[in-house]
Amino acid sequence: MNDLVRQHTALSESDLEWLHLLVSEWQLLSDLSFADLVLWVPTLDGTRYVSVAQMRPNTGPTSYQDDMVGHLVPRGRRPLLDAALDEGRIVREGDPEWREEVPVRVESIPVRREGRVLGVIARNTNLLTVRTPSRLELTYLQSASDLAQMIAAGAFPFPGQQVDMDASPRAGDGLIRLDADGVVQYASPNALSAYHRLGLAADLVGQHLGQITAELAPSRGPVDEALVKLASGYAPREAEVEGNGGVIQLRAIPLKPKGPRIGSLVLLRDVTELRRRERELITKDATIREIHHRVKNNLQTVAALLRLQARRMDSERGREALNEAVRRVGSIAIVHETLSQNLDERVEFDEIADRVLAMVAEISPGKVACRRSGRCGILDAEVATPLSMVLTEVLQNALEHAFAPGEHGTVEVAAMRGGPRDDERLLITVQDDGRGLPEGFDPQRAGNLGLQIVRTLVEGELGGSFDMVRGAERGTRVVLDIPVRSQK
């Protein structure tokens, strides 16, 4: 719609925003009318109309099988559009049109904003299935007529009341028609069922909806006056009401077809099961986070015990082996700590990489500088956990073997996400400027425990590749190529 309006019309940005507000609401008008809606806006030169939006009803058959958006028609071809635009009134005159052997009644509703007519809504009703209307259908049609008059007068939609079409109740979910005092004139079967879910034992017709709703929604203090006013339809508002184990979502729409409020529409939806599932998910998420938190605490306890045991070891090799185990356990604990703070099983691995760098760098404080560049991005926990151990082993190997005791140097971790399909692979390069690899060294056959762990995790668990080669000038370069799923 933005492109069509800016390309073909003289409407301002504020006018365009008004049309967006209208389009966010007009599914309601379409459903209440049992009719298709097409929004026509005059072109810049005033000689044609361009259709910028279209809506089909959920409550009846469509009048248009084809998409009408983007169509241009010359002025004069559709007299009802001309009359509604020029005279600023709803135009219903004329015989039904025949489209593909289907009779269609066409009406034109001017769209007014601040005294100006911006365009015209063509309301097209398929007459093929017309029959004697029920009380429900009569209420729908009367409400649609009131809304159409409000659109023509510039009183609907309500400024600042942008509606989420997916989340807001629709006419078919449940509809209540109130008079000016907030007394129920008509309640659809779905609406009545929703109030029965809240604990209502009687009929709604003739009841003051605001008072009934406040009585059904338990409160610790006095009657909720705000809820009474909302359910009475005095202002355009949305709220949820909970009682008797049920939850309903309410939306009030004041009806002012001729200025003063003559009544209100209240749309409502029973969202009991939806809210129950949401609460279950919240509880499940909290449980999962608590599990990760406890796993992290247990791993830290294990690391503390290994560290305590290392202090009591007389053997230098045994002490160093235990310290390596402490760092391996610590890298896994970092992942679980990050997962305990998230709502899903994914983590920002850049944060984990920085913490692993800081943890491993403690073995050579002030001598070797560790830094990271590039982006690892968001990874699933099943990738992040083994990858954190791999990174720990590679860094620990570089700091222990690339530099002599007391020697200064640099270790850099560079990361890059990419692939033919967005972000499907992660490439991590660990480069040091140390002494380099010894002659004849084969990383695929080396018996070092750390390299065995790296090979097993990268190739076996992560399904990636691992290589260790001499640096371009000096030092050693380790390349990890890991397949990861694209995270949107």
GROMACS .gro file of C-alpha atoms in nm:
model
  488
    1MET     CA    1   0.000   0.000   0.000
    2ASN     CA    2   0.282   0.243   0.077
    3ASP     CA    3   0.426   0.213  -0.275
    4LEU     CA    4   0.089   0.252  -0.448
    5VAL     CA    5  -0.012   0.556  -0.242
    6ARG     CA    6   0.323   0.730  -0.290
    7GLN     CA    7   0.342   0.649  -0.659
    8HIS     CA    8  -0.012   0.737  -0.768
    9THR     CA    9  -0.164   0.978  -0.516
   10ALA     CA   10  -0.108   1.315  -0.348
   11LEU     CA   11  -0.178   1.189   0.005
   12SER     CA   12   0.059   1.297   0.283
   13GLU     CA   13   0.241   1.061   0.520
   14SER     CA   14  -0.013   1.138   0.795
   15ASP     CA   15  -0.295   1.050   0.552
   16LEU     CA   16  -0.115   0.725   0.470
   17GLU     CA   17  -0.089   0.643   0.840
   18TRP     CA   18  -0.466   0.696   0.870
   19LEU     CA   19  -0.523   0.449   0.587
   20HIS     CA   20  -0.297   0.197   0.761
   21LEU     CA   21  -0.500   0.244   1.078
   22LEU     CA   22  -0.819   0.186   0.881
   23VAL     CA   23  -0.683  -0.127   0.714
   24SER     CA   24  -0.580  -0.267   1.054
   25GLU     CA   25  -0.947  -0.240   1.160
   26TRP     CA   26  -1.151  -0.315   0.851
   27GLN     CA   27  -1.157  -0.693   0.883
   28LEU     CA   28  -1.427  -0.621   1.142
   29LEU     CA   29  -1.631  -0.415   0.893
   30SER     CA   30  -1.591  -0.685   0.626
   31ASP     CA   31  -1.706  -0.963   0.862
   32LEU     CA   32  -2.002  -0.766   0.996
   33SER     CA   33  -2.107  -0.672   0.642
   34PHE     CA   34  -2.058  -1.024   0.496
   35ALA     CA   35  -1.889  -0.829   0.214
   36ASP     CA   36  -1.561  -0.770   0.033
   37LEU     CA   37  -1.395  -0.433   0.083
   38VAL     CA   38  -1.173  -0.255  -0.168
   39LEU     CA   39  -1.008   0.079  -0.084
   40TRP     CA   40  -0.992   0.316  -0.382
   41VAL     CA   41  -0.788   0.636  -0.371
   42PRO     CA   42  -0.799   0.911  -0.640
   43THR     CA   43  -0.475   0.952  -0.836
   44LEU     CA   44  -0.259   1.262  -0.836
   45ASP     CA   45  -0.422   1.409  -1.147
   46GLY     CA   46  -0.774   1.323  -1.028
   47THR     CA   47  -0.864   1.132  -1.346
   48ARG     CA   48  -0.846   0.778  -1.207
   49TYR     CA   49  -0.875   0.565  -0.895
   50VAL     CA   50  -0.614   0.317  -0.773
   51SER     CA   51  -0.705   0.026  -0.543
   52VAL     CA   52  -0.453   0.017  -0.259
   53ALA     CA   53  -0.599  -0.252  -0.029
   54GLN     CA   54  -0.854  -0.535  -0.030
   55MET     CA   55  -1.023  -0.747   0.237
   56ARG     CA   56  -1.240  -1.058   0.207
   57PRO     CA   57  -1.495  -1.161   0.473
   58ASN     CA   58  -1.455  -1.460   0.703
   59THR     CA   59  -1.834  -1.474   0.742
   60GLY     CA   60  -1.951  -1.514   0.382
   61PRO     CA   61  -1.854  -1.586   0.020
   62THR     CA   62  -1.624  -1.347  -0.162
   63SER     CA   63  -1.732  -1.124  -0.450
   64TYR     CA   64  -1.384  -1.105  -0.600
   65GLN     CA   65  -1.194  -1.415  -0.702
   66ASP     CA   66  -0.900  -1.205  -0.822
   67ASP     CA   67  -0.672  -0.970  -0.635
   68MET     CA   68  -0.782  -0.613  -0.696
   69VAL     CA   69  -0.485  -0.433  -0.538
   70GLY     CA   70  -0.301  -0.215  -0.789
   71HIS     CA   71  -0.590  -0.188  -1.038
   72LEU     CA   72  -0.653   0.151  -1.197
   73VAL     CA   73  -0.998   0.261  -1.321
   74PRO     CA   74  -1.082   0.593  -1.488
   75ARG     CA   75  -1.311   0.836  -1.314
   76GLY     CA   76  -1.665   0.805  -1.448
   77ARG     CA   77  -1.658   0.428  -1.497
   78ARG     CA   78  -1.785   0.364  -1.142
   79PRO     CA   79  -2.042   0.634  -1.062
   80LEU     CA   80  -2.084   0.521  -0.700
   81LEU     CA   81  -1.717   0.596  -0.632
   82ASP     CA   82  -1.751   0.940  -0.789
   83ALA     CA   83  -2.062   1.023  -0.586
   84ALA     CA   84  -1.912   0.909  -0.255
   85LEU     CA   85  -1.590   1.104  -0.319
   86ASP     CA   86  -1.756   1.423  -0.441
   87GLU     CA   87  -2.050   1.432  -0.199
   88GLY     CA   88  -1.879   1.275   0.104
   89ARG     CA   89  -2.170   1.041   0.178
   90ILE     CA   90  -2.244   0.670   0.173
   91VAL     CA   91  -2.390   0.579  -0.165
   92ARG     CA   92  -2.614   0.273  -0.203
   93GLU     CA   93  -2.812   0.358  -0.515
   94GLY     CA   94  -2.803   0.135  -0.820
   95ASP     CA   95  -2.891  -0.217  -0.925
   96PRO     CA   96  -2.675  -0.519  -0.838
   97GLU     CA   97  -2.381  -0.591  -1.067
   98TRP     CA   98  -2.334  -0.933  -1.223
   99ARG     CA   99  -1.988  -1.084  -1.198
  100GLU     CA  100  -1.937  -1.432  -1.340
  101GLU     CA  101  -2.313  -1.503  -1.303
  102VAL     CA  102  -2.308  -1.384  -0.941
  103PRO     CA  103  -2.519  -1.081  -0.836
  104VAL     CA  104  -2.320  -0.834  -0.628
  105ARG     CA  105  -2.456  -0.535  -0.439
  106VAL     CA  106  -2.207  -0.246  -0.443
  107GLU     CA  107  -2.195   0.038  -0.190
  108SER     CA  108  -1.943   0.318  -0.155
  109ILE     CA  109  -1.824   0.454   0.182
  110PRO     CA  110  -1.612   0.772   0.187
  111VAL     CA  111  -1.302   0.759   0.407
  112ARG     CA  112  -1.283   1.092   0.589
  113ARG     CA  113  -0.998   1.239   0.792
  114GLU     CA  114  -1.004   1.586   0.945
  115GLY     CA  115  -1.283   1.696   0.713
  116ARG     CA  116  -1.122   1.568   0.392
  117VAL     CA  117  -1.224   1.260   0.194
  118LEU     CA  118  -0.907   1.058   0.131
  119GLY     CA  119  -1.064   0.775  -0.067
  120VAL     CA  120  -1.362   0.546  -0.095
  121ILE     CA  121  -1.430   0.193   0.034
  122ALA     CA  122  -1.628  -0.015  -0.215
  123ARG     CA  123  -1.832  -0.266  -0.018
  124ASN     CA  124  -1.930  -0.563  -0.240
  125THR     CA  125  -2.184  -0.814  -0.111
  126ASN     CA  126  -2.235  -1.149  -0.281
  127LEU     CA  127  -2.615  -1.189  -0.310
  128LEU     CA  128  -2.613  -1.548  -0.432
  129THR     CA  129  -2.669  -1.691  -0.082
  130VAL     CA  130  -2.903  -1.422   0.049
  131ARG     CA  131  -3.178  -1.560   0.276
  132THR     CA  132  -3.396  -1.438   0.559
  133PRO     CA  133  -3.143  -1.304   0.811
  134SER     CA  134  -3.122  -1.435   1.166
  135ARG     CA  135  -3.099  -1.217   1.475
  136LEU     CA  136  -2.722  -1.260   1.467
  137GLU     CA  137  -2.698  -1.146   1.105
  138LEU     CA  138  -2.927  -0.850   1.166
  139THR     CA  139  -2.706  -0.740   1.456
  140TYR     CA  140  -2.398  -0.780   1.238
  141LEU     CA  141  -2.549  -0.571   0.958
  142GLN     CA  142  -2.673  -0.297   1.190
  143SER     CA  143  -2.329  -0.277   1.354
  144ALA     CA  144  -2.163  -0.266   1.012
  145SER     CA  145  -2.393   0.021   0.912
  146ASP     CA  146  -2.296   0.215   1.225
  147LEU     CA  147  -1.924   0.160   1.161
  148ALA     CA  148  -1.962   0.265   0.796
  149GLN     CA  149  -2.126   0.591   0.905
  150MET     CA  150  -1.843   0.651   1.153
  151ILE     CA  151  -1.585   0.598   0.875
  152ALA     CA  152  -1.772   0.843   0.654
  153ALA     CA  153  -1.776   1.096   0.938
  154GLY     CA  154  -1.406   1.048   1.022
  155ALA     CA  155  -1.487   0.900   1.367
  156PHE     CA  156  -1.350   0.554   1.294
  157PRO     CA  157  -1.087   0.414   1.325
  158PHE     CA  158  -0.990   0.560   1.661
  159PRO     CA  159  -0.664   0.760   1.651
  160GLY     CA  160  -0.381   0.597   1.845
  161GLN     CA  161  -0.564   0.263   1.867
  162GLN     CA  162  -0.353   0.047   1.636
  163VAL     CA  163  -0.498  -0.304   1.649
  164ASP     CA  164  -0.311  -0.632   1.614
  165MET     CA  165  -0.539  -0.819   1.373
  166ASP     CA  166  -0.400  -1.157   1.478
  167ALA     CA  167  -0.430  -1.103   1.855
  168SER     CA  168  -0.750  -0.897   1.878
  169PRO     CA  169  -1.091  -1.071   1.901
  170ARG     CA  170  -1.291  -1.096   1.579
  171ALA     CA  171  -1.665  -1.083   1.518
  172GLY     CA  172  -1.691  -1.462   1.487
  173ASP     CA  173  -1.516  -1.518   1.820
  174GLY     CA  174  -1.801  -1.355   2.010
  175LEU     CA  175  -2.001  -1.032   1.980
  176ILE     CA  176  -2.217  -0.837   2.224
  177ARG     CA  177  -2.425  -0.532   2.130
  178LEU     CA  178  -2.485  -0.279   2.410
  179ASP     CA  179  -2.716   0.020   2.432
  180ALA     CA  180  -2.599   0.364   2.545
  181ASP     CA  181  -2.632   0.263   2.914
  182GLY     CA  182  -2.416  -0.049   2.874
  183VAL     CA  183  -2.709  -0.293   2.887
  184VAL     CA  184  -2.682  -0.601   2.664
  185GLN     CA  185  -2.920  -0.593   2.368
  186TYR     CA  186  -2.779  -0.899   2.194
  187ALA     CA  187  -2.512  -1.159   2.269
  188SER     CA  188  -2.394  -1.413   2.011
  189PRO     CA  189  -2.382  -1.782   2.110
  190ASN     CA  190  -2.000  -1.774   2.131
  191ALA     CA  191  -2.012  -1.467   2.355
  192LEU     CA  192  -2.265  -1.631   2.585
  193SER     CA  193  -2.052  -1.947   2.605
  194ALA     CA  194  -1.747  -1.738   2.698
  195TYR     CA  195  -1.935  -1.573   2.987
  196HIS     CA  196  -2.064  -1.910   3.101
  197ARG     CA  197  -1.696  -2.013   3.117
  198LEU     CA  198  -1.646  -1.724   3.362
  199GLY     CA  199  -1.926  -1.858   3.581
  200LEU     CA  200  -2.236  -1.675   3.455
  201ALA     CA  201  -2.546  -1.889   3.513
  202ALA     CA  202  -2.809  -1.658   3.360
  203ASP     CA  203  -2.865  -1.501   3.019
  204LEU     CA  204  -2.674  -1.186   2.924
  205VAL     CA  205  -2.954  -0.999   2.746
  206GLY     CA  206  -3.092  -0.724   2.968
  207GLN     CA  207  -2.791  -0.732   3.202
  208HIS     CA  208  -2.549  -0.443   3.255
  209LEU     CA  209  -2.235  -0.594   3.104
  210GLY     CA  210  -1.989  -0.384   3.304
  211GLN     CA  211  -2.138  -0.479   3.639
  212ILE     CA  212  -2.178  -0.846   3.547
  213THR     CA  213  -1.816  -0.861   3.424
  214ALA     CA  214  -1.681  -0.696   3.739
  215GLU     CA  215  -1.878  -0.942   3.956
  216LEU     CA  216  -1.743  -1.242   3.764
  217ALA     CA  217  -1.382  -1.120   3.782
  218PRO     CA  218  -1.269  -1.162   4.144
  219SER     CA  219  -1.085  -0.871   4.300
  220ARG     CA  220  -0.940  -0.827   4.647
  221GLY     CA  221  -1.066  -0.471   4.684
  222PRO     CA  222  -1.369  -0.272   4.569
  223VAL     CA  223  -1.533  -0.330   4.232
  224ASP     CA  224  -1.289  -0.251   3.951
  225GLU     CA  225  -1.439   0.069   3.808
  226ALA     CA  226  -1.203   0.063   3.508
  227LEU     CA  227  -1.328  -0.284   3.416
  228VAL     CA  228  -1.689  -0.171   3.456
  229LYS     CA  229  -1.631   0.119   3.215
  230LEU     CA  230  -1.445  -0.096   2.964
  231ALA     CA  231  -1.712  -0.367   2.955
  232SER     CA  232  -1.978  -0.096   2.933
  233GLY     CA  233  -1.821   0.025   2.609
  234TYR     CA  234  -1.766   0.389   2.702
  235ALA     CA  235  -1.423   0.406   2.536
  236PRO     CA  236  -1.220   0.197   2.287
  237ARG     CA  237  -1.021  -0.036   2.511
  238GLU     CA  238  -0.897  -0.395   2.537
  239ALA     CA  239  -0.855  -0.609   2.848
  240GLU     CA  240  -0.858  -0.966   2.975
  241VAL     CA  241  -1.098  -1.091   3.238
  242GLU     CA  242  -1.027  -1.400   3.446
  243GLY     CA  243  -1.267  -1.582   3.672
  244ASN     CA  244  -1.386  -1.931   3.761
  245GLY     CA  245  -1.081  -2.076   3.586
  246GLY     CA  246  -1.168  -1.910   3.255
  247VAL     CA  247  -1.006  -1.620   3.071
  248ILE     CA  248  -1.176  -1.404   2.808
  249GLN     CA  249  -1.030  -1.122   2.603
  250LEU     CA  250  -1.254  -0.818   2.561
  251ARG     CA  251  -1.245  -0.533   2.311
  252ALA     CA  252  -1.493  -0.246   2.337
  253ILE     CA  253  -1.585  -0.027   2.037
  254PRO     CA  254  -1.811   0.272   2.105
  255LEU     CA  255  -2.066   0.331   1.827
  256LYS     CA  256  -2.117   0.695   1.728
  257PRO     CA  257  -2.268   0.695   1.377
  258LYS     CA  258  -2.421   1.042   1.417
  259GLY     CA  259  -2.199   1.197   1.684
  260PRO     CA  260  -2.332   1.097   2.029
  261ARG     CA  261  -2.268   0.741   2.146
  262ILE     CA  262  -2.572   0.523   2.079
  263GLY     CA  263  -2.420   0.205   2.215
  264SER     CA  264  -2.117  -0.019   2.181
  265LEU     CA  265  -1.985  -0.333   2.030
  266VAL     CA  266  -1.794  -0.569   2.256
  267LEU     CA  267  -1.589  -0.835   2.080
  268LEU     CA  268  -1.462  -1.118   2.295
  269ARG     CA  269  -1.264  -1.437   2.265
  270ASP     CA  270  -1.228  -1.729   2.504
  271VAL     CA  271  -0.850  -1.754   2.553
  272THR     CA  272  -0.856  -1.992   2.849
  273GLU     CA  273  -0.669  -2.275   2.678
  274LEU     CA  274  -0.423  -2.036   2.514
  275ARG     CA  275  -0.331  -1.877   2.848
  276ARG     CA  276  -0.307  -2.219   3.012
  277ARG     CA  277  -0.057  -2.334   2.748
  278GLU     CA  278   0.139  -2.011   2.786
  279ARG     CA  279   0.162  -2.066   3.162
  280GLU     CA  280   0.275  -2.423   3.105
  281LEU     CA  281   0.547  -2.300   2.869
  282ILE     CA  282   0.658  -2.036   3.118
  283THR     CA  283   0.674  -2.301   3.391
  284LYS     CA  284   0.864  -2.536   3.160
  285ASP     CA  285   1.109  -2.261   3.063
  286ALA     CA  286   1.165  -2.175   3.429
  287THR     CA  287   1.226  -2.544   3.507
  288ILE     CA  288   1.476  -2.579   3.223
  289ARG     CA  289   1.662  -2.266   3.334
  290GLU     CA  290   1.669  -2.396   3.691
  291ILE     CA  291   1.813  -2.728   3.568
  292HIS     CA  292   2.090  -2.547   3.378
  293HIS     CA  293   2.158  -2.337   3.686
  294ARG     CA  294   2.191  -2.647   3.905
  295VAL     CA  295   2.409  -2.825   3.648
  296LYS     CA  296   2.634  -2.518   3.641
  297ASN     CA  297   2.656  -2.519   4.023
  298ASN     CA  298   2.736  -2.892   4.030
  299LEU     CA  299   3.007  -2.849   3.765
  300GLN     CA  300   3.159  -2.564   3.964
  301THR     CA  301   3.155  -2.787   4.271
  302VAL     CA  302   3.335  -3.061   4.075
  303ALA     CA  303   3.589  -2.805   3.951
  304ALA     CA  304   3.645  -2.683   4.308
  305LEU     CA  305   3.704  -3.040   4.429
  306LEU     CA  306   3.951  -3.107   4.145
  307ARG     CA  307   4.130  -2.781   4.223
  308LEU     CA  308   4.150  -2.878   4.592
  309GLN     CA  309   4.285  -3.220   4.497
  310ALA     CA  310   4.544  -3.059   4.269
  311ARG     CA  311   4.682  -2.854   4.558
  312ARG     CA  312   4.742  -3.175   4.754
  313MET     CA  313   4.921  -3.352   4.470
  314ASP     CA  314   5.296  -3.401   4.501
  315SER     CA  315   5.339  -3.489   4.135
  316GLU     CA  316   5.372  -3.186   3.904
  317ARG     CA  317   5.227  -3.382   3.610
  318GLY     CA  318   4.933  -3.497   3.821
  319ARG     CA  319   4.870  -3.141   3.941
  320GLU     CA  320   4.875  -3.007   3.584
  321ALA     CA  321   4.641  -3.284   3.464
  322LEU     CA  322   4.391  -3.193   3.733
  323ASN     CA  323   4.417  -2.823   3.644
  324GLU     CA  324   4.343  -2.910   3.280
  325ALA     CA  325   4.037  -3.103   3.395
  326VAL     CA  326   3.928  -2.798   3.597
  327ARG     CA  327   3.938  -2.583   3.282
  328ARG     CA  328   3.747  -2.844   3.079
  329VAL     CA  329   3.473  -2.865   3.340
  330GLY     CA  330   3.472  -2.485   3.365
  331SER     CA  331   3.412  -2.441   2.991
  332ILE     CA  332   3.101  -2.660   3.012
  333ALA     CA  333   2.983  -2.471   3.321
  334ILE     CA  334   3.004  -2.143   3.128
  335VAL     CA  335   2.762  -2.275   2.866
  336HIS     CA  336   2.512  -2.395   3.128
  337GLU     CA  337   2.535  -2.062   3.311
  338THR     CA  338   2.450  -1.881   2.986
  339LEU     CA  339   2.161  -2.122   2.917
  340SER     CA  340   2.022  -2.062   3.267
  341GLN     CA  341   1.972  -1.696   3.172
  342ASN     CA  342   1.798  -1.759   2.837
  343LEU     CA  343   1.441  -1.844   2.741
  344ASP     CA  344   1.543  -2.106   2.485
  345GLU     CA  345   1.815  -2.361   2.419
  346ARG     CA  346   2.032  -2.118   2.222
  347VAL     CA  347   2.322  -1.903   2.336
  348GLU     CA  348   2.521  -1.607   2.212
  349PHE     CA  349   2.853  -1.786   2.165
  350ASP     CA  350   3.062  -1.468   2.142
  351GLU     CA  351   3.003  -1.411   2.512
  352ILE     CA  352   3.104  -1.769   2.590
  353ALA     CA  353   3.418  -1.740   2.374
  354ASP     CA  354   3.524  -1.426   2.563
  355ARG     CA  355   3.481  -1.600   2.899
  356VAL     CA  356   3.671  -1.907   2.779
  357LEU     CA  357   3.953  -1.678   2.662
  358ALA     CA  358   3.966  -1.510   3.003
  359MET     CA  359   3.962  -1.843   3.188
  360VAL     CA  360   4.238  -2.004   2.981
  361ALA     CA  361   4.453  -1.687   2.982
  362GLU     CA  362   4.488  -1.721   3.360
  363ILE     CA  363   4.756  -1.987   3.307
  364SER     CA  364   4.995  -1.721   3.170
  365PRO     CA  365   4.890  -1.390   3.331
  366GLY     CA  366   5.052  -1.080   3.189
  367LYS     CA  367   5.265  -1.270   2.938
  368VAL     CA  368   5.040  -1.373   2.646
  369ALA     CA  369   4.764  -1.144   2.518
  370CYS     CA  370   4.442  -1.314   2.405
  371ARG     CA  371   4.190  -1.139   2.182
  372ARG     CA  372   3.890  -1.222   1.965
  373SER     CA  373   3.759  -1.081   1.638
  374GLY     CA  374   3.462  -1.157   1.414
  375ARG     CA  375   3.124  -1.304   1.507
  376CYS     CA  376   3.031  -1.652   1.625
  377GLY     CA  377   2.664  -1.561   1.660
  378ILE     CA  378   2.382  -1.757   1.819
  379LEU     CA  379   2.427  -2.134   1.845
  380ASP     CA  380   2.214  -2.422   1.970
  381ALA     CA  381   2.320  -2.563   2.306
  382GLU     CA  382   2.405  -2.896   2.142
  383VAL     CA  383   2.667  -2.713   1.934
  384ALA     CA  384   2.780  -2.459   2.194
  385THR     CA  385   2.870  -2.713   2.466
  386PRO     CA  386   3.120  -2.927   2.269
  387LEU     CA  387   3.249  -2.618   2.084
  388SER     CA  388   3.332  -2.446   2.414
  389MET     CA  389   3.540  -2.752   2.514
  390VAL     CA  390   3.712  -2.753   2.174
  391LEU     CA  391   3.800  -2.385   2.205
  392THR     CA  392   3.930  -2.441   2.558
  393GLU     CA  393   4.157  -2.725   2.443
  394VAL     CA  394   4.293  -2.534   2.142
  395LEU     CA  395   4.367  -2.220   2.346
  396GLN     CA  396   4.518  -2.416   2.630
  397ASN     CA  397   4.741  -2.603   2.386
  398ALA     CA  398   4.855  -2.275   2.228
  399LEU     CA  399   4.936  -2.110   2.560
  400GLU     CA  400   5.121  -2.414   2.695
  401HIS     CA  401   5.325  -2.517   2.390
  402ALA     CA  402   5.364  -2.210   2.168
  403PHE     CA  403   5.557  -1.995   2.415
  404ALA     CA  404   5.846  -2.048   2.648
  405PRO     CA  405   5.792  -1.969   3.020
  406GLY     CA  406   5.781  -1.591   3.067
  407GLU     CA  407   5.775  -1.524   2.690
  408HIS     CA  408   5.543  -1.255   2.557
  409GLY     CA  409   5.311  -1.326   2.265
  410THR     CA  410   4.963  -1.305   2.117
  411VAL     CA  411   4.684  -1.553   2.054
  412GLU     CA  412   4.395  -1.436   1.836
  413VAL     CA  413   4.061  -1.610   1.783
  414ALA     CA  414   3.889  -1.506   1.458
  415ALA     CA  415   3.533  -1.617   1.381
  416MET     CA  416   3.318  -1.591   1.070
  417ARG     CA  417   2.963  -1.707   0.991
  418GLY     CA  418   2.860  -1.777   0.633
  419GLY     CA  419   2.785  -2.025   0.359
  420PRO     CA  420   2.579  -2.066   0.041
  421ARG     CA  421   2.269  -2.052   0.262
  422ASP     CA  422   2.283  -1.775   0.522
  423ASP     CA  423   2.489  -1.854   0.833
  424GLU     CA  424   2.504  -2.231   0.780
  425ARG     CA  425   2.872  -2.269   0.875
  426LEU     CA  426   3.101  -2.130   1.144
  427LEU     CA  427   3.471  -2.091   1.070
  428ILE     CA  428   3.699  -2.033   1.373
  429THR     CA  429   4.070  -1.968   1.334
  430VAL     CA  430   4.308  -1.965   1.634
  431GLN     CA  431   4.642  -1.803   1.543
  432ASP     CA  432   4.943  -1.760   1.771
  433ASP     CA  433   5.284  -1.603   1.706
  434GLY     CA  434   5.479  -1.857   1.906
  435ARG     CA  435   5.747  -2.111   1.816
  436GLY     CA  436   5.535  -2.304   1.565
  437LEU     CA  437   5.490  -2.676   1.507
  438PRO     CA  438   5.783  -2.921   1.531
  439GLU     CA  439   5.903  -3.090   1.214
  440GLY     CA  440   5.695  -3.387   1.106
  441PHE     CA  441   5.406  -3.302   1.342
  442ASP     CA  442   5.074  -3.452   1.227
  443PRO     CA  443   4.774  -3.314   1.421
  444GLN     CA  444   4.555  -3.600   1.299
  445ARG     CA  445   4.778  -3.861   1.463
  446ALA     CA  446   4.919  -3.676   1.762
  447GLY     CA  447   4.864  -3.864   2.086
  448ASN     CA  448   4.815  -3.552   2.301
  449LEU     CA  449   4.494  -3.592   2.507
  450GLY     CA  450   4.380  -3.239   2.429
  451LEU     CA  451   4.410  -3.290   2.052
  452GLN     CA  452   4.233  -3.625   2.081
  453ILE     CA  453   3.944  -3.448   2.254
  454VAL     CA  454   3.938  -3.180   1.980
  455ARG     CA  455   3.933  -3.438   1.699
  456THR     CA  456   3.662  -3.644   1.865
  457LEU     CA  457   3.434  -3.349   1.935
  458VAL     CA  458   3.484  -3.163   1.606
  459GLU     CA  459   3.466  -3.458   1.368
  460GLY     CA  460   3.248  -3.698   1.565
  461GLU     CA  461   2.999  -3.481   1.757
  462LEU     CA  462   2.992  -3.158   1.556
  463GLY     CA  463   3.038  -3.311   1.211
  464GLY     CA  464   3.304  -3.054   1.118
  465SER     CA  465   3.671  -3.048   1.028
  466PHE     CA  466   3.986  -2.963   1.223
  467ASP     CA  467   4.331  -2.871   1.096
  468MET     CA  468   4.652  -2.741   1.253
  469VAL     CA  469   4.922  -2.588   1.028
  470ARG     CA  470   5.220  -2.354   1.047
  471GLY     CA  471   5.136  -1.983   1.040
  472ALA     CA  472   5.212  -1.773   0.733
  473GLU     CA  473   5.508  -1.603   0.904
  474ARG     CA  474   5.546  -1.776   1.239
  475GLY     CA  475   5.345  -1.956   1.502
  476THR     CA  476   5.062  -2.203   1.453
  477ARG     CA  477   4.719  -2.170   1.299
  478VAL     CA  478   4.427  -2.395   1.400
  479VAL     CA  479   4.120  -2.396   1.173
  480LEU     CA  480   3.780  -2.525   1.289
  481ASP     CA  481   3.502  -2.553   1.028
  482ILE     CA  482   3.170  -2.632   1.199
  483PRO     CA  483   2.827  -2.677   1.035
  484VAL     CA  484   2.557  -2.488   1.225
  485ARG     CA  485   2.189  -2.430   1.158
  486SER     CA  486   2.088  -2.084   1.044
  487GLN     CA  487   1.927  -1.886   1.327
  488LYS     CA  488   1.679  -1.619   1.221
   0.00000   0.00000   0.00000
